Coordinates of C-alpha atoms and ligand atoms in Angstrom, one line a residue:
M10 CA -28.9 218.6 -33.1
A11 CA -30.8 215.8 -35.3
D12 CA -29.2 216.4 -38.4
G13 CA -25.5 215.6 -37.6
P14 CA -22.6 215.0 -39.3
G15 CA -22.4 211.0 -38.3
E16 CA -26.4 210.1 -39.3
G17 CA -26.7 212.1 -42.2
A18 CA -23.9 211.1 -43.7
A19 CA -25.0 207.3 -43.6
R20 CA -28.2 208.4 -44.7
T21 CA -26.8 210.7 -47.5
A22 CA -24.3 207.5 -48.5
S23 CA -27.1 204.4 -48.5
M24 CA -29.4 206.6 -51.4
V25 CA -25.9 206.8 -53.5
A26 CA -25.8 203.3 -53.3
C27 CA -29.4 203.1 -55.0
D28 CA -28.0 203.9 -58.5
Q29 CA -30.0 202.7 -61.5
N30 CA -27.3 200.0 -62.2
G31 CA -27.9 197.6 -59.5
S32 CA -24.8 196.5 -57.5
A33 CA -21.9 198.2 -59.7
P34 CA -22.0 202.0 -58.2
L35 CA -21.0 200.0 -54.8
I36 CA -17.5 199.4 -55.9
W37 CA -17.4 202.7 -57.7
N38 CA -18.5 205.3 -55.1
P39 CA -15.3 206.3 -53.1
V40 CA -17.6 206.7 -50.0
L41 CA -18.8 203.1 -50.2
N42 CA -16.3 201.3 -51.7
R43 CA -14.8 198.5 -49.4
G44 CA -13.0 196.8 -51.9
T45 CA -11.7 193.4 -50.8
R46 CA -13.1 194.1 -47.2
F47 CA -16.7 193.1 -48.2
S48 CA -17.6 189.7 -46.8
R49 CA -18.9 186.9 -48.8
N50 CA -22.3 187.6 -47.8
E51 CA -22.4 191.5 -48.6
R52 CA -20.9 190.3 -51.9
L53 CA -23.8 187.9 -52.3
V54 CA -26.5 190.5 -51.1
K55 CA -25.2 193.7 -53.2
N56 CA -24.2 191.7 -56.4
L57 CA -20.5 192.2 -56.2
L58 CA -20.0 188.3 -56.9
G59 CA -17.2 188.5 -59.4
L60 CA -16.4 192.2 -59.5
I61 CA -13.8 191.6 -56.6
P62 CA -11.0 189.2 -56.2
P63 CA -11.5 185.9 -53.9
A64 CA -9.9 187.2 -50.8
V65 CA -11.7 188.7 -47.8
E66 CA -9.6 191.0 -46.4
S67 CA -9.8 193.4 -43.1
L68 CA -9.0 197.0 -43.4
E69 CA -5.7 196.6 -41.8
L70 CA -4.3 194.1 -44.4
Q71 CA -5.4 196.3 -47.1
A72 CA -3.6 199.1 -45.8
E73 CA -0.6 197.0 -45.0
R74 CA -0.9 196.3 -48.7
V75 CA -0.9 200.3 -49.7
M76 CA 2.3 201.3 -47.2
S77 CA 4.1 198.3 -49.2
Q78 CA 3.4 200.0 -52.4
L79 CA 4.5 203.7 -50.9
R80 CA 7.4 202.1 -49.6
E81 CA 8.7 201.1 -52.6
A82 CA 7.7 204.1 -54.6
S83 CA 11.3 206.1 -54.6
K84 CA 9.9 209.9 -54.9
D85 CA 7.4 211.6 -52.9
I86 CA 5.4 213.0 -55.6
D87 CA 5.0 208.9 -56.6
K88 CA 3.7 208.7 -53.0
Y89 CA 1.5 211.7 -53.6
T90 CA -0.2 210.2 -56.8
I91 CA -0.7 206.5 -55.2
L92 CA -2.8 208.2 -52.5
N93 CA -4.3 210.7 -54.7
D94 CA -5.7 207.6 -57.0
L95 CA -6.5 205.2 -53.5
A96 CA -8.9 208.7 -52.4
T97 CA -10.7 208.6 -56.1
A98 CA -11.3 204.7 -55.4
N99 CA -11.6 204.1 -51.7
L100 CA -12.0 206.8 -49.0
S101 CA -11.9 204.5 -45.8
L102 CA -8.8 202.9 -47.3
F103 CA -7.1 206.2 -47.6
Y104 CA -8.1 207.2 -44.2
K105 CA -6.8 204.5 -42.3
V106 CA -3.5 204.5 -44.1
L107 CA -3.1 208.3 -43.8
V108 CA -4.5 208.5 -39.8
D109 CA -2.3 205.5 -39.1
N110 CA 0.6 206.8 -40.4
L111 CA 0.1 210.7 -40.4
V112 CA 3.8 211.3 -39.4
D113 CA 5.5 209.8 -42.6
L114 CA 2.3 210.6 -44.6
L115 CA 1.7 214.5 -43.4
P116 CA 4.7 215.8 -45.7
I117 CA 3.2 213.9 -48.9
V118 CA -0.9 215.1 -48.7
Y119 CA 0.5 218.6 -47.5
T120 CA 3.3 220.7 -47.3
P121 CA 6.5 220.4 -48.8
T122 CA 5.0 217.6 -51.2
V123 CA 1.6 218.8 -52.1
G124 CA 4.0 221.8 -53.0
Q125 CA 5.1 220.2 -55.7
G126 CA 1.7 218.4 -56.4
C127 CA 0.1 222.1 -57.0
M128 CA 2.9 222.8 -59.4
E129 CA 2.5 220.0 -61.5
Y130 CA -1.0 219.1 -60.9
G131 CA -2.5 219.9 -65.0
R132 CA 0.9 217.0 -66.1
L133 CA -0.3 214.6 -62.5
F134 CA -3.9 214.8 -63.6
R135 CA -6.3 211.6 -63.2
S136 CA -9.6 212.5 -61.8
P137 CA -10.8 215.2 -60.1
L138 CA -11.4 215.1 -56.3
G139 CA -13.7 218.1 -55.9
M140 CA -15.3 220.8 -57.5
Y141 CA -14.6 223.5 -60.0
F142 CA -16.3 226.7 -60.6
S143 CA -15.6 228.6 -63.7
G144 CA -15.4 232.9 -63.0
F145 CA -15.8 232.9 -66.7
D146 CA -18.1 230.1 -67.9
D147 CA -20.1 229.2 -65.0
K148 CA -21.0 232.7 -63.4
G149 CA -24.8 232.7 -62.6
R150 CA -25.2 228.9 -62.3
F151 CA -22.8 228.2 -59.0
R152 CA -25.8 227.3 -56.7
E153 CA -27.1 224.8 -59.5
M154 CA -23.7 223.4 -60.0
L155 CA -23.7 222.3 -56.1
D156 CA -26.4 219.9 -56.8
N157 CA -23.8 218.4 -59.1
W158 CA -21.9 217.2 -56.0
Y159 CA -22.9 213.7 -54.9
S160 CA -23.9 213.9 -51.7
D161 CA -26.6 215.7 -50.2
E162 CA -24.8 217.4 -47.2
V163 CA -21.6 219.3 -46.8
D164 CA -20.3 220.5 -43.9
I165 CA -16.8 221.7 -44.5
I166 CA -15.8 223.1 -48.0
V167 CA -12.3 224.5 -48.6
V168 CA -12.0 227.0 -51.1
T169 CA -9.1 228.4 -53.5
D170 CA -8.4 230.5 -56.3
G171 CA -4.7 229.4 -56.4
G172 CA -3.5 233.1 -56.1
R173 CA -0.9 232.3 -53.9
I174 CA -0.3 228.8 -53.5
L175 CA 2.1 228.1 -50.4
G176 CA 5.1 230.3 -51.1
L177 CA 4.9 229.2 -54.8
G178 CA 2.9 232.4 -56.1
D179 CA -0.2 232.4 -58.7
L180 CA -1.0 229.0 -59.6
G181 CA -4.1 229.2 -61.0
T182 CA -6.4 225.9 -61.1
N183 CA -3.9 223.9 -60.6
G184 CA -4.3 225.2 -56.7
M185 CA -6.9 222.5 -56.4
G186 CA -3.9 220.3 -55.0
I187 CA -4.0 222.4 -51.8
S188 CA -8.3 222.4 -51.5
V189 CA -7.5 218.5 -51.3
G190 CA -4.4 218.7 -49.2
K191 CA -6.6 220.4 -46.4
I192 CA -9.5 218.7 -46.7
S193 CA -8.2 215.4 -46.0
L194 CA -7.0 216.9 -42.6
Y195 CA -10.0 218.2 -41.9
V196 CA -11.0 214.8 -42.5
A197 CA -8.1 212.6 -40.8
G198 CA -7.5 215.4 -37.9
A199 CA -11.0 216.3 -37.0
G200 CA -13.0 213.6 -38.1
F201 CA -15.5 215.1 -40.5
H202 CA -17.4 212.8 -42.6
P203 CA -15.2 212.5 -45.7
E204 CA -18.7 212.6 -47.9
R205 CA -19.4 215.8 -46.5
A206 CA -15.8 217.7 -46.8
L207 CA -15.3 219.1 -50.3
P208 CA -12.3 221.1 -51.7
V209 CA -13.2 223.6 -54.6
T210 CA -11.2 225.4 -56.7
L211 CA -12.6 229.1 -58.4
D212 CA -11.2 229.6 -61.6
C213 CA -10.2 233.6 -61.8
G214 CA -7.7 232.8 -64.5
T215 CA -3.9 233.2 -64.0
D216 CA -1.2 235.5 -64.6
R217 CA 1.7 232.9 -64.3
K218 CA 3.0 232.5 -67.6
E219 CA 4.2 228.9 -66.9
M220 CA 0.9 227.8 -66.6
L221 CA -0.3 229.7 -69.7
E222 CA 2.0 227.9 -71.8
D223 CA 1.3 224.6 -70.0
K224 CA -0.7 222.4 -72.7
F225 CA -1.6 220.2 -69.5
Y226 CA -2.6 223.5 -67.9
L227 CA -6.8 222.4 -66.6
G228 CA -7.8 226.2 -66.2
K229 CA -8.4 229.1 -68.3
K230 CA -5.8 230.5 -70.1
V231 CA -6.5 234.0 -69.4
P232 CA -5.2 236.6 -66.9
R233 CA -6.5 236.9 -63.5
L234 CA -9.9 238.3 -62.7
R235 CA -9.1 241.4 -59.9
G236 CA -11.5 243.8 -58.0
D237 CA -15.2 243.7 -58.1
A238 CA -14.9 241.2 -60.8
H239 CA -13.0 238.9 -58.4
M240 CA -15.3 239.6 -55.7
E241 CA -18.4 238.8 -57.4
V242 CA -17.0 235.4 -58.5
V243 CA -16.6 234.5 -54.4
E244 CA -19.6 236.0 -53.4
E245 CA -21.7 234.0 -55.8
F246 CA -20.3 231.0 -54.8
C247 CA -20.4 232.1 -50.7
L248 CA -23.6 232.9 -51.4
A249 CA -24.9 229.6 -53.3
V250 CA -23.0 227.5 -49.9
K251 CA -24.9 229.3 -47.5
E252 CA -28.3 228.8 -49.3
K253 CA -27.8 224.9 -50.3
W254 CA -26.1 224.2 -46.9
P255 CA -26.5 226.8 -44.0
N256 CA -24.8 224.7 -41.4
C257 CA -21.4 224.5 -43.6
L258 CA -18.2 226.3 -42.9
V259 CA -16.3 227.9 -45.7
Q260 CA -12.3 228.1 -45.4
F261 CA -10.4 230.5 -47.4
E262 CA -7.3 229.2 -48.2
D263 CA -4.3 230.8 -50.7
F264 CA -6.1 233.7 -51.6
Q265 CA -3.4 236.8 -52.7
T266 CA -3.2 238.9 -49.9
E267 CA -5.0 242.0 -50.9
R268 CA -8.1 239.4 -51.9
A269 CA -8.0 237.4 -48.9
F270 CA -8.6 240.4 -46.7
A271 CA -11.1 241.5 -48.4
I272 CA -13.1 238.8 -49.1
L273 CA -12.8 238.3 -45.2
D274 CA -14.1 241.4 -44.7
R275 CA -17.3 241.1 -46.7
M276 CA -17.9 237.3 -45.9
R277 CA -17.2 237.0 -42.2
D278 CA -20.3 238.3 -40.6
R279 CA -22.4 236.8 -43.2
M280 CA -21.9 233.3 -43.3
L281 CA -19.9 230.6 -41.3
C282 CA -16.4 231.2 -42.6
F283 CA -13.1 231.7 -42.0
N284 CA -9.4 232.7 -43.8
D285 CA -6.9 230.1 -42.7
D286 CA -3.7 232.4 -43.6
I287 CA -4.5 235.0 -41.8
Q288 CA -6.9 233.6 -38.9
G289 CA -5.9 229.9 -38.8
T290 CA -1.8 230.6 -39.2
G291 CA -2.5 233.9 -36.6
A292 CA -3.8 231.2 -34.1
V293 CA -1.0 228.6 -34.5
V294 CA 1.7 231.1 -33.8
L295 CA 0.0 232.6 -31.5
S296 CA 0.1 229.3 -29.2
G297 CA 3.7 228.9 -30.2
F298 CA 4.7 232.4 -29.0
I299 CA 2.3 232.0 -25.5
N300 CA 4.1 228.8 -25.0
G301 CA 7.5 230.3 -26.1
M302 CA 7.6 233.3 -24.1
R303 CA 6.4 231.1 -20.9
V304 CA 9.8 229.0 -21.8
Q305 CA 12.0 232.5 -21.9
K306 CA 9.9 233.6 -18.7
T307 CA 9.3 236.9 -20.9
D308 CA 6.4 239.2 -19.5
L309 CA 4.2 239.8 -22.5
S310 CA 4.3 243.6 -21.5
D311 CA 8.1 243.5 -22.3
A312 CA 8.2 241.1 -25.5
R313 CA 9.1 242.2 -29.2
V314 CA 8.3 240.4 -31.9
V315 CA 10.0 240.8 -35.7
F316 CA 8.1 239.6 -38.5
Y317 CA 9.9 239.0 -42.0
G318 CA 7.3 239.5 -44.2
A319 CA 4.2 241.5 -43.9
G320 CA 1.2 239.3 -46.3
S321 CA -1.9 238.1 -45.2
S322 CA -0.3 235.6 -42.9
A323 CA 2.3 238.1 -41.2
C324 CA -0.6 240.5 -40.3
G325 CA -2.7 237.8 -39.4
V326 CA 0.0 236.5 -36.8
A327 CA 1.0 240.1 -35.5
G328 CA -2.5 241.2 -35.0
M329 CA -3.3 238.3 -32.5
I330 CA 0.1 238.5 -31.1
A331 CA -0.8 242.7 -30.6
K332 CA -4.3 241.7 -29.4
L333 CA -2.8 239.2 -26.5
I334 CA -0.6 241.6 -25.2
E335 CA -3.6 244.3 -24.7
T336 CA -5.7 242.0 -23.2
E337 CA -2.9 240.0 -21.0
A338 CA -0.6 242.6 -20.0
K339 CA -3.1 244.9 -19.8
V340 CA -2.0 247.8 -22.0
S341 CA -3.6 250.2 -24.7
S342 CA -3.8 248.6 -28.4
Q343 CA -1.5 251.3 -29.2
E344 CA 1.2 250.4 -26.5
A345 CA 0.3 245.9 -27.6
F346 CA 0.7 247.3 -31.7
K347 CA 4.3 248.7 -30.5
A348 CA 5.6 245.2 -29.7
V349 CA 5.6 243.7 -33.3
Y350 CA 7.6 244.9 -35.6
L351 CA 7.0 244.3 -39.7
V352 CA 9.8 244.1 -42.5
D353 CA 8.7 243.7 -45.9
S354 CA 10.3 243.4 -49.1
K355 CA 11.2 247.2 -49.0
G356 CA 12.4 247.3 -45.2
L357 CA 10.8 247.9 -41.6
I358 CA 7.5 249.2 -42.4
T359 CA 7.5 253.3 -40.4
N360 CA 4.9 255.9 -41.6
T361 CA 8.1 257.8 -43.0
R362 CA 9.4 255.5 -45.3
G363 CA 8.3 257.4 -48.0
D364 CA 5.9 254.7 -50.0
K365 CA 1.7 254.5 -50.0
L366 CA 1.5 251.0 -47.1
A367 CA -1.2 248.2 -48.4
P368 CA -4.3 248.8 -45.9
H369 CA -3.3 245.6 -43.9
K370 CA -0.2 247.0 -43.1
V371 CA -1.0 250.5 -41.9
P372 CA -1.9 249.8 -38.4
F373 CA 1.6 247.9 -38.0
A374 CA 3.6 250.8 -39.3
R375 CA 6.2 252.2 -36.8
T376 CA 4.3 255.7 -35.9
D377 CA 7.0 255.9 -32.8
G378 CA 10.5 257.7 -35.1
T379 CA 11.9 254.3 -35.3
P380 CA 14.5 254.7 -38.1
N381 CA 13.9 253.5 -41.5
M382 CA 16.2 250.7 -41.7
T383 CA 16.5 247.7 -44.6
S384 CA 19.2 245.3 -43.0
L385 CA 17.6 242.6 -41.1
V386 CA 20.3 242.4 -39.0
D387 CA 20.3 246.2 -38.1
I388 CA 16.5 245.7 -37.1
I389 CA 16.7 243.0 -35.0
A390 CA 20.2 245.2 -33.1
H391 CA 17.5 247.7 -32.9
V392 CA 14.4 246.2 -31.5
K393 CA 16.3 243.2 -29.6
P394 CA 13.5 241.0 -30.6
H395 CA 12.6 237.7 -28.5
A396 CA 11.0 236.5 -31.4
L397 CA 11.8 236.2 -35.3
F398 CA 9.1 234.9 -37.7
G399 CA 9.5 234.4 -41.2
L400 CA 6.4 234.4 -43.2
S401 CA 8.1 236.4 -46.6
G402 CA 7.7 233.3 -48.7
S403 CA 11.8 234.1 -49.9
G404 CA 13.2 230.7 -49.0
P405 CA 16.8 230.9 -46.8
S406 CA 17.0 234.7 -45.6
F407 CA 17.8 234.1 -42.3
D408 CA 21.5 234.1 -42.4
K409 CA 24.0 233.2 -39.6
G410 CA 24.7 237.0 -38.6
V411 CA 21.2 237.2 -38.2
I412 CA 20.8 234.5 -36.1
E413 CA 23.8 235.3 -34.0
E414 CA 22.3 239.1 -33.6
V415 CA 19.3 237.6 -32.2
C416 CA 21.0 235.1 -29.6
K417 CA 22.9 238.8 -28.5
Y418 CA 19.6 239.7 -26.8
C419 CA 17.6 237.0 -26.1
A420 CA 19.2 233.6 -24.6
R421 CA 16.5 231.5 -26.2
P422 CA 14.7 233.2 -29.1
L423 CA 11.7 231.6 -30.9
I424 CA 13.1 231.5 -34.1
F425 CA 10.4 230.0 -36.9
P426 CA 11.0 230.1 -40.3
L427 CA 7.1 229.5 -41.2
S428 CA 6.9 229.9 -45.1
N429 CA 6.1 226.9 -47.3
P430 CA 6.8 224.4 -48.4
T431 CA 10.6 223.9 -47.1
S432 CA 12.6 224.9 -50.1
K433 CA 10.6 228.8 -49.0
A434 CA 11.7 228.3 -45.8
E435 CA 14.0 231.0 -44.1
I436 CA 16.3 228.9 -42.6
T437 CA 16.8 225.3 -42.0
A438 CA 16.3 223.6 -38.4
E439 CA 20.0 222.8 -38.6
N440 CA 21.4 226.0 -39.2
A441 CA 19.2 227.5 -36.6
I442 CA 20.5 225.3 -34.0
H443 CA 24.1 225.6 -35.1
W444 CA 24.3 228.9 -35.7
S445 CA 22.4 229.6 -32.2
K446 CA 24.8 226.8 -30.9
G447 CA 21.5 225.1 -29.1
K448 CA 20.0 228.2 -27.8
A449 CA 16.9 228.7 -30.6
I450 CA 13.5 227.3 -29.8
F451 CA 12.8 226.5 -33.3
A452 CA 9.7 225.8 -35.3
A453 CA 9.1 225.9 -38.9
G454 CA 5.7 225.6 -41.7
S455 CA 7.1 222.3 -43.0
P456 CA 8.6 219.7 -41.4
F457 CA 12.2 219.2 -40.4
P458 CA 14.3 216.6 -39.4
E459 CA 15.8 215.9 -35.8
V460 CA 18.8 218.1 -35.4
E461 CA 22.2 216.6 -33.5
Y462 CA 24.3 219.9 -31.7
E463 CA 27.3 218.9 -29.4
G464 CA 25.8 215.4 -28.1
K465 CA 22.0 216.8 -28.1
T466 CA 19.1 216.0 -29.8
Y467 CA 16.7 219.1 -30.9
K468 CA 13.4 218.3 -32.3
P469 CA 12.2 220.5 -34.5
G470 CA 8.5 221.8 -33.9
Q471 CA 5.6 222.2 -36.7
A472 CA 4.0 225.6 -36.3
N473 CA 1.6 224.9 -39.1
N474 CA -2.1 225.9 -39.4
V475 CA -3.2 222.3 -39.6
F476 CA -2.8 222.5 -35.8
I477 CA -5.6 224.9 -35.9
F478 CA -8.3 224.5 -38.9
P479 CA -9.4 221.3 -38.4
G480 CA -10.2 221.8 -34.3
V481 CA -11.7 225.5 -35.2
G482 CA -13.9 223.9 -38.2
F483 CA -15.2 220.9 -36.2
G484 CA -16.0 222.8 -32.8
A485 CA -17.9 225.7 -35.0
V486 CA -19.8 222.9 -37.3
N487 CA -20.9 221.0 -34.3
V488 CA -22.3 223.4 -32.5
K489 CA -24.1 225.0 -35.4
A490 CA -22.5 228.4 -35.3
T491 CA -23.5 231.2 -37.5
K492 CA -19.7 232.9 -37.5
V493 CA -16.2 231.9 -36.5
T494 CA -15.2 234.8 -34.1
D495 CA -11.4 236.2 -33.5
E496 CA -12.5 235.3 -29.5
M497 CA -13.1 231.5 -31.0
L498 CA -9.9 231.3 -32.6
V499 CA -7.9 232.7 -29.6
A500 CA -9.7 229.5 -27.4
A501 CA -8.4 227.3 -30.1
A502 CA -4.5 228.7 -30.0
K503 CA -4.9 228.7 -25.8
A504 CA -6.1 225.1 -26.3
L505 CA -3.4 223.9 -28.5
A506 CA -0.5 225.8 -26.5
K507 CA -2.3 223.9 -23.2
S508 CA -1.6 221.0 -25.0
V509 CA 2.1 220.7 -24.9
F510 CA 3.0 219.3 -21.4
P511 CA 5.4 221.0 -19.1
E512 CA 8.6 218.8 -19.5
E513 CA 8.0 219.1 -23.2
L514 CA 8.2 223.0 -23.1
E515 CA 11.2 222.2 -20.8
R516 CA 13.0 220.7 -23.3
G517 CA 12.2 224.0 -25.6
Q518 CA 9.1 221.7 -27.7
I519 CA 6.4 224.2 -27.7
Y520 CA 4.2 222.7 -30.2
P521 CA 2.7 218.9 -29.8
E522 CA 3.8 216.0 -31.8
I523 CA 1.8 215.7 -35.1
Q524 CA 0.8 211.8 -34.1
D525 CA -1.2 213.7 -31.7
L526 CA -3.5 215.5 -34.0
R527 CA -6.8 213.7 -33.6
K528 CA -6.8 214.3 -29.6
I529 CA -5.8 217.9 -30.2
C530 CA -8.7 218.6 -32.5
V531 CA -11.0 217.2 -29.5
K532 CA -9.6 220.1 -27.2
I533 CA -9.8 222.6 -29.7
A534 CA -12.8 221.6 -30.9
A535 CA -14.4 221.6 -27.7
E536 CA -13.2 224.7 -26.5
V537 CA -14.2 226.7 -29.7
G538 CA -17.7 225.2 -29.2
K539 CA -17.8 226.3 -25.6
C540 CA -16.6 230.1 -27.1
A541 CA -19.1 229.6 -29.4
M542 CA -21.9 228.9 -27.3
E543 CA -20.9 231.8 -24.7
Q544 CA -20.4 234.1 -27.6
G545 CA -24.3 233.9 -28.7
V546 CA -22.8 232.6 -32.0
A547 CA -24.1 229.2 -31.7
R548 CA -27.2 227.2 -32.8
L549 CA -27.6 224.5 -30.3
D550 CA -30.3 224.4 -28.5
R551 CA -29.1 223.2 -25.4
K552 CA -25.1 223.7 -24.0
P553 CA -23.8 219.6 -24.5
F554 CA -22.7 218.7 -20.6
N555 CA -19.3 218.0 -21.8
M556 CA -18.1 219.8 -24.8
A557 CA -15.4 217.1 -25.5
A558 CA -17.2 214.1 -25.4
H559 CA -19.7 215.9 -27.5
M560 CA -17.1 216.5 -30.3
L561 CA -15.8 213.1 -30.2
S562 CA -19.1 211.4 -30.6
R563 CA -19.0 213.2 -33.7
M564 CA -16.1 212.3 -35.3
W565 CA -15.8 209.8 -38.1
T566 CA -13.1 207.2 -38.0
A567 CA -12.5 205.0 -41.0
G568 CA -13.2 200.9 -40.1
V569 CA -15.5 202.0 -37.3
D570 CA -18.0 204.8 -38.5
D571 CA -18.3 202.8 -41.7
E572 CA -19.3 199.4 -41.1
Ligands
LIG623 N1 3.2 228.1 -41.2 C1 2.2 228.4 -41.7 O1 1.3 227.7 -41.0 C2 1.5 229.2 -42.7 C3 2.6 229.6 -43.7 N2 2.3 230.6 -44.7 C4 3.2 231.0 -45.3 O2 3.8 232.5 -45.4 C5 4.2 232.5 -46.4 C6 3.7 233.9 -47.1 O3 2.3 234.0 -47.1 P1 1.5 235.6 -47.4 O4 1.6 236.4 -46.3 O5 -0.2 235.1 -47.9 O6 2.1 236.1 -48.8 P2 2.5 237.7 -49.3 O7 3.1 237.2 -50.5 O8 1.3 238.2 -48.8 O9 3.5 237.9 -48.6 C7 4.9 238.0 -48.5 C8 5.2 239.3 -47.7 O10 6.5 239.1 -47.6 C9 7.3 240.3 -48.1 N3 8.7 239.5 -48.5 C10 9.0 238.9 -50.0 N4 10.1 238.8 -50.3 C11 10.7 239.5 -49.0 C12 12.2 239.4 -48.8 N5 13.1 239.3 -49.5 N6 12.5 240.4 -48.0 C13 11.6 240.9 -46.5 N7 10.2 240.8 -46.9 C14 10.0 240.2 -48.1 C15 6.7 240.8 -49.3 O11 6.7 241.7 -49.1 C16 5.1 240.4 -48.3 O12 5.2 241.5 -47.5 C17 4.0 231.8 -47.8 O13 5.4 231.0 -47.9 C18 3.3 230.6 -47.0 O14 3.3 229.6 -47.4 C19 1.1 231.2 -44.7 C20 0.1 230.6 -44.2 C21 0.0 229.5 -42.9
LIG624 C1 0.1 226.0 -44.4 C2 -0.7 227.5 -45.2 O1 -1.6 227.6 -45.3 C3 0.3 228.0 -46.3 O2 1.4 228.1 -46.4 O3 -0.1 228.8 -47.0
LIG625 MG1 -2.4 229.0 -46.8

């Protein structure tokens, strides 16, 4: 591939450096700025003398300073602001700090703090970190607007319209915080070049009263676009990207469920794209399910799962689990779908409930005479599930009665409160472990601290699509895939499942450690790349001899690839 992320980025960066004012742009360009890391010689050659304090520092020392500033900040939201400021000034340093301290900083740049960052986006705003497209004022101009972005090439875009940010609802343009957070994990996790990674918000209005009344709100204060009017905006954006950057992958993020399915249906065969909430979450939970069933020694043909919540994420996961059961337990699709029970705000979803079901729920409606039930305890008593997944965004809702009921029928049930941020999780790790008397295999969307129970320490897993999207994106882009297929997502889920060691599984740990994200991304990207090649959706001339080495060699690392 002649024009891979690494080579292109270096070329583009040097073009950005050649600004009309000679030396000054270098320290104002976050991709090229190295601050006190510029050597004396570089300062001379690049006309930077006097623009930087005299000391010449290593990247490590610069990072140590940032970490000391972060330690002194008492609130997480202040740390979030410090990191965002750093990202607008010096991306190498930002990523050095983030990658080396991922366990401590993931909860800041991502869930839960990014949730607060989005809620308060207008108040906290200092400088933009991505692109904004107004579905009202900019229509018809999206393609030319992409030319305003400072780099020539872009490999990865995360786009939201802020319709449903985490479990926090419609946040309108404030949703930019989530695009920025996910992009930073594409770079930190998979090694996309930061200059070729673009966070985007489509301003499609908001129905949230708080935003409409907030003087600092940064979007247009009008009601949200719906139906065709909304689709036109998304489609114009997607086609503009495809025209300007044909190899770029677009990740759809946190659209409202009905829009999320409609957009994916419309775009998935026309460009390289996927929906993170439907497919990324599907893959990450599928991986935990595969490992969880192994730990339980449950045969896939016997497995039963209850989903609390039936939106984009729950239906995405349920569909992938049903497909796995169909293919691996060799049962009919109809039988496989019977293994998943979905509960929404009106109770268990059946075809006799008497309401008109949204299209995404229809395949999951019970058609086997299962009684209509609204109490979660009753549903669990009826289903006797091996796994209980929360994707309701409703906050604490798995009480002691629920957990005790699950434990009556399963020796090691999977209890996954997957809703984000932490305040929206269906149960805490502490309650899940205590109420299940240590039996629960626990993983959550947001990080939870370790739990002590009867002299034993339990380490909560993180079942978050962050384990999936960076590797899927990197794998797809680096074999020049034309689309993201279901099979590529299953390959990603299996690679993630395999990355957990047998002794960890033995301890009930079914997800890997977040500090291993880069290594995991290499494995996922390799499997996704191989799958794309096998399916004939990759445009590489030749299959790399060693796909993992191919991926690894293209990953950007701060302090290494910017020397
Ligand atoms: N862990 C992860 O990686 C991911 C987590 N999520 C989380 O999943 C949650 C839901 O996202 P979507 O599916 O897109 O949202 P959604 O709003 O479309 O779906 C929520 C579903 O929960 C149901 N629900 C709400 N309150 C309920 C209650 N009290 N009892 C029973 N059902 C109830 C609704 O009827 C709806 O079916 C969010 O909190 C989001 O943060 C989403 C994607 C990835
Ligand atoms: C993690 C994620 O994508 C969500 O909570 O929406
Ligand atoms: Mg999301």
